[in-house]
Short mmCIF file of C-alpha atoms in Angstrom, two decimals:
data_model
loop_
_atom_site.label_atom_id
_atom_site.label_comp_id
_atom_site.label_asym_id
_atom_site.label_seq_id
_atom_site.Cartn_x
_atom_site.Cartn_y
_atom_site.Cartn_z
CA MET A 1 58.80 103.38 136.62
CA ARG A 2 57.24 100.71 138.32
CA LYS A 3 57.19 98.08 134.94
CA PRO A 4 60.91 97.80 135.00
CA THR A 5 60.55 97.39 138.84
CA ASN A 6 58.56 94.68 138.37
CA MET A 7 60.20 93.22 135.42
CA TYR A 8 63.85 93.64 137.56
CA GLN A 9 62.04 91.32 140.37
CA LYS A 10 60.74 89.23 137.83
CA GLY A 11 64.34 88.50 136.62
CA ILE A 12 65.49 88.00 140.27
CA ASP A 13 62.99 85.39 141.43
CA LYS A 14 63.46 83.48 137.55
CA LYS A 15 67.17 83.58 138.85
CA GLN A 16 66.54 81.92 142.09
CA ALA A 17 63.74 79.50 141.12
CA ILE A 18 66.67 78.00 138.50
CA ILE A 19 68.95 77.60 141.51
CA ASP A 20 66.35 75.89 143.65
CA VAL A 21 65.58 73.31 140.93
CA SER A 22 69.09 73.00 140.10
CA ARG A 23 69.98 72.25 143.97
CA GLU A 24 66.95 69.75 143.90
CA LEU A 25 68.28 68.20 140.90
CA PHE A 26 71.94 67.88 141.72
CA PHE A 27 70.66 66.43 144.92
CA GLU A 28 68.86 63.57 143.85
CA HIS A 29 70.94 62.83 140.24
CA GLY A 30 74.06 64.31 141.01
CA TYR A 31 76.00 66.92 138.77
CA ASN A 32 76.87 64.47 135.83
CA LYS A 33 73.77 63.11 136.12
CA THR A 34 71.60 66.35 135.75
CA THR A 35 71.29 67.89 131.94
CA VAL A 36 70.69 71.89 131.81
CA ASN A 37 67.22 70.84 129.94
CA MET A 38 66.04 68.81 133.10
CA ILE A 39 66.99 72.13 135.37
CA LYS A 40 64.64 74.31 132.69
CA GLU A 41 61.78 71.68 132.15
CA LYS A 42 61.30 71.70 135.60
CA ALA A 43 62.12 75.17 136.45
CA GLY A 44 59.76 75.74 133.56
CA ALA A 45 62.35 78.09 132.36
CA SER A 46 62.81 79.00 128.43
CA LEU A 47 65.47 77.59 126.24
CA SER A 48 67.32 80.69 126.37
CA ALA A 49 67.06 81.49 130.00
CA ILE A 50 69.84 79.46 131.62
CA PRO A 51 72.43 80.62 129.32
CA TYR A 52 71.13 84.12 130.05
CA TYR A 53 71.59 84.25 133.44
CA PHE A 54 74.36 81.66 133.92
CA GLY A 55 75.60 80.54 131.03
CA THR A 56 76.77 76.95 131.86
CA LYS A 57 75.78 74.37 134.63
CA MET A 58 79.09 74.96 136.12
CA ASN A 59 78.21 78.39 136.61
CA ILE A 60 74.93 77.65 138.38
CA VAL A 61 77.63 75.22 140.65
CA LYS A 62 79.69 77.73 141.06
CA TYR A 63 76.47 80.17 142.12
CA ILE A 64 74.84 77.72 144.57
CA TYR A 65 78.86 77.27 146.08
CA ASN A 66 78.79 81.14 146.64
CA GLN A 67 75.39 81.67 148.32
CA TYR A 68 75.78 78.65 150.50
CA ILE A 69 79.30 80.01 151.75
CA ASP A 70 77.51 83.10 152.46
CA ASN A 71 74.21 81.90 154.45
CA ILE A 72 76.93 79.95 156.45
CA TYR A 73 78.87 83.30 157.26
CA ASP A 74 75.61 84.87 157.94
CA PHE A 75 74.80 82.21 160.16
CA LEU A 76 77.55 82.34 161.92
CA GLU A 77 78.48 86.49 162.00
CA ASP A 78 76.58 86.61 165.84
CA LYS A 79 78.45 83.49 167.07
CA PHE A 80 81.94 85.33 166.55
CA GLN A 81 83.44 87.32 168.88
CA GLU A 82 84.58 91.59 168.05
CA ASP A 83 88.47 90.27 167.38
CA ASP A 84 87.92 86.85 165.62
CA ASN A 85 90.02 87.41 162.68
CA SER A 86 88.79 86.09 159.16
CA CYS A 87 91.62 83.14 159.34
CA PHE A 88 89.76 81.92 162.53
CA GLN A 89 86.13 82.57 160.78
CA PHE A 90 87.31 80.57 157.76
CA PHE A 91 88.63 77.43 159.85
CA CYS A 92 84.76 77.82 161.45
CA VAL A 93 82.89 78.31 158.04
CA SER A 94 84.93 75.32 156.74
CA LYS A 95 84.01 73.03 159.75
CA ILE A 96 79.85 73.81 158.86
CA PHE A 97 80.82 73.50 154.98
CA TYR A 98 82.59 69.98 154.91
CA ASP A 99 80.37 68.56 157.28
CA GLN A 100 77.38 69.26 155.46
CA THR A 101 78.91 68.39 151.74
CA LEU A 102 81.05 65.59 153.46
CA ASN A 103 78.59 63.74 155.57
CA ASN A 104 75.45 63.34 152.97
CA ALA A 105 75.64 60.52 150.63
CA ASN A 106 73.87 63.14 147.87
CA ASN A 107 75.87 66.40 148.86
CA SER A 108 79.26 64.06 148.74
CA ARG A 109 78.50 62.28 145.51
CA PHE A 110 77.86 65.94 143.84
CA TYR A 111 81.08 67.60 145.89
CA TYR A 112 83.12 64.73 144.55
CA GLU A 113 81.69 65.12 140.81
CA VAL A 114 82.21 69.03 141.02
CA SER A 115 85.42 68.41 142.53
CA VAL A 116 86.60 65.58 139.72
CA ALA A 117 84.98 68.15 136.97
CA GLN A 118 86.39 71.41 138.51
CA SER A 119 89.10 73.01 140.54
CA ASN A 120 88.01 75.15 143.70
CA TYR A 121 90.31 77.85 141.76
CA GLN A 122 87.54 78.48 139.75
CA LEU A 123 84.29 77.84 142.07
CA LEU A 124 85.98 79.75 145.38
CA GLY A 125 88.55 81.70 143.93
CA SER A 126 87.41 84.93 145.01
CA LEU A 127 87.10 84.23 148.47
CA LEU A 128 90.09 82.27 149.22
CA THR A 129 91.91 85.68 147.65
CA ARG A 130 89.36 87.84 150.29
CA VAL A 131 90.40 85.35 153.41
CA ASN A 132 93.92 85.41 152.22
CA LYS A 133 94.54 88.83 152.14
CA GLU A 134 92.91 89.78 155.21
CA THR A 135 94.87 87.23 156.92
CA ALA A 136 98.08 88.57 155.54
CA HIS A 137 96.82 91.82 156.43
CA TYR A 138 95.58 90.92 160.03
CA PHE A 139 98.97 88.92 160.85
CA ASN A 140 101.57 91.35 158.57
CA LEU A 141 102.60 88.98 156.31
CA ASN A 142 103.85 91.16 153.10
CA LYS A 143 103.23 89.63 150.13
CA THR A 144 102.39 90.36 146.63
CA GLU A 145 99.84 90.30 144.17
CA THR A 146 101.61 87.37 142.37
CA GLU A 147 102.51 85.61 145.59
CA PHE A 148 98.63 85.87 146.38
CA GLU A 149 97.66 84.43 143.18
CA LEU A 150 100.53 81.37 143.62
CA ILE A 151 99.06 80.56 147.39
CA ARG A 152 95.49 80.57 145.72
CA MET A 153 96.50 78.32 143.23
CA CYS A 154 98.35 75.79 145.92
CA ASP A 155 95.56 76.10 147.82
CA SER A 156 92.77 75.51 145.20
CA GLY A 157 94.91 72.31 143.45
CA GLY A 158 96.25 70.53 146.87
CA ARG A 159 92.84 70.76 148.45
CA ARG A 160 91.14 68.98 145.26
CA GLU A 161 94.10 66.99 145.16
CA ILE A 162 93.42 66.04 148.54
CA LEU A 163 89.68 65.57 148.57
CA LEU A 164 90.11 63.23 145.71
CA ASN A 165 92.12 60.92 147.37
CA TYR A 166 89.75 60.75 150.81
CA TYR A 167 87.28 59.98 148.68
CA LYS A 168 89.16 56.95 147.12
CA LYS A 169 90.19 56.00 150.84
CA ASN A 170 94.27 56.84 149.47
CA ILE A 171 95.05 59.10 152.40
CA ASP A 172 94.50 58.10 156.53
CA LEU A 173 92.70 60.30 157.94
CA ASP A 174 89.44 61.29 159.81
CA PHE A 175 87.24 63.80 158.64
CA MET A 176 88.33 66.55 161.61
CA SER A 177 91.60 65.87 160.31
CA LEU A 178 90.78 66.39 157.05
CA VAL A 179 89.60 69.50 157.14
CA ASN A 180 92.23 71.21 159.69
CA TYR A 181 95.26 70.16 157.20
CA ILE A 182 93.14 71.43 153.98
CA THR A 183 91.66 74.65 155.70
CA SER A 184 95.74 75.39 156.96
CA ILE A 185 97.27 75.33 153.47
CA SER A 186 96.80 78.81 152.40
CA PRO A 187 97.53 80.20 156.02
CA ASN A 188 100.91 78.36 156.24
CA LEU A 189 101.95 79.01 152.73
CA LEU A 190 101.26 82.75 153.60
CA GLY A 191 103.60 82.57 156.88
CA VAL A 192 101.01 82.24 159.87
CA ASP A 193 102.44 80.60 162.88
CA LYS A 194 101.43 76.86 163.35
CA LYS A 195 100.53 77.34 167.06
CA ILE A 196 98.09 79.82 166.08
CA LEU A 197 96.68 77.51 163.30
CA ARG A 198 96.54 75.11 166.09
CA GLU A 199 94.62 76.98 168.50
CA TYR A 200 92.30 78.11 165.47
CA MET A 201 91.28 74.28 164.90
CA ASP A 202 91.00 73.28 168.43
CA GLN A 203 88.60 76.82 168.91
CA SER A 204 86.64 76.69 165.87
CA THR A 205 85.61 72.85 166.39
CA ASP A 206 84.58 74.09 170.09
CA LEU A 207 82.20 76.65 168.23
CA VAL A 208 80.64 74.83 166.19
CA LYS A 209 80.53 71.59 167.67
CA ASN A 210 77.83 73.34 170.09
CA LEU A 211 75.66 74.58 166.96
CA ASN A 212 72.87 73.36 165.53
CA TYR A 213 73.00 74.15 162.24
CA ASP A 214 70.50 72.40 160.08
CA GLU A 215 68.69 75.11 158.67
CA LEU A 216 71.86 75.69 156.73
CA LYS A 217 70.69 73.24 153.26
CA PHE A 218 73.90 72.79 150.41
CA LEU A 219 71.52 71.56 148.08
CA VAL A 220 68.54 70.03 149.77
#
């Protein structure tokens, strides 16, 4: 039994090594200029390792995004109150996520290039669906599976379009207004009361602004 266990652990370690190297390269060179071969060589991985563990470069990005989101939730876990619902929690997570991705030049370049190449629908679709379903349940908003899927599509597409235009300076929004607006897309479509959403915007800002989350790393 020891040998299979060791082989399994080696696989986990190799996969994480590829992720760690990818983060470094994405931070230094951006998404577009980082190649799978660069990742393979720096990670000391075999030619087949990256296709085996991830398939494509974009799947590495998806893994990085979801691992980072999970780390933010873990960081905030003991900061939330027992009755803080998924909608409010997602406002808090979004404040940290976008602060670290948009307000750092290297992170911002990477995030922009990924947004051009891929919709958030594929990258964070499962997270959006979970949060939306939990929000609908909390506020007793009845939605069909088709409606949840349509709302997720609208959120992902709208979020991407808004962010791309924010990068191009085509919309006049300060950073906090931007984050509040894109985070409220889904709850607005679900039918959450706008007064409640405004409260969540303010309360999440108050919570996050008093936190030191430098330990969290999007890339490096």
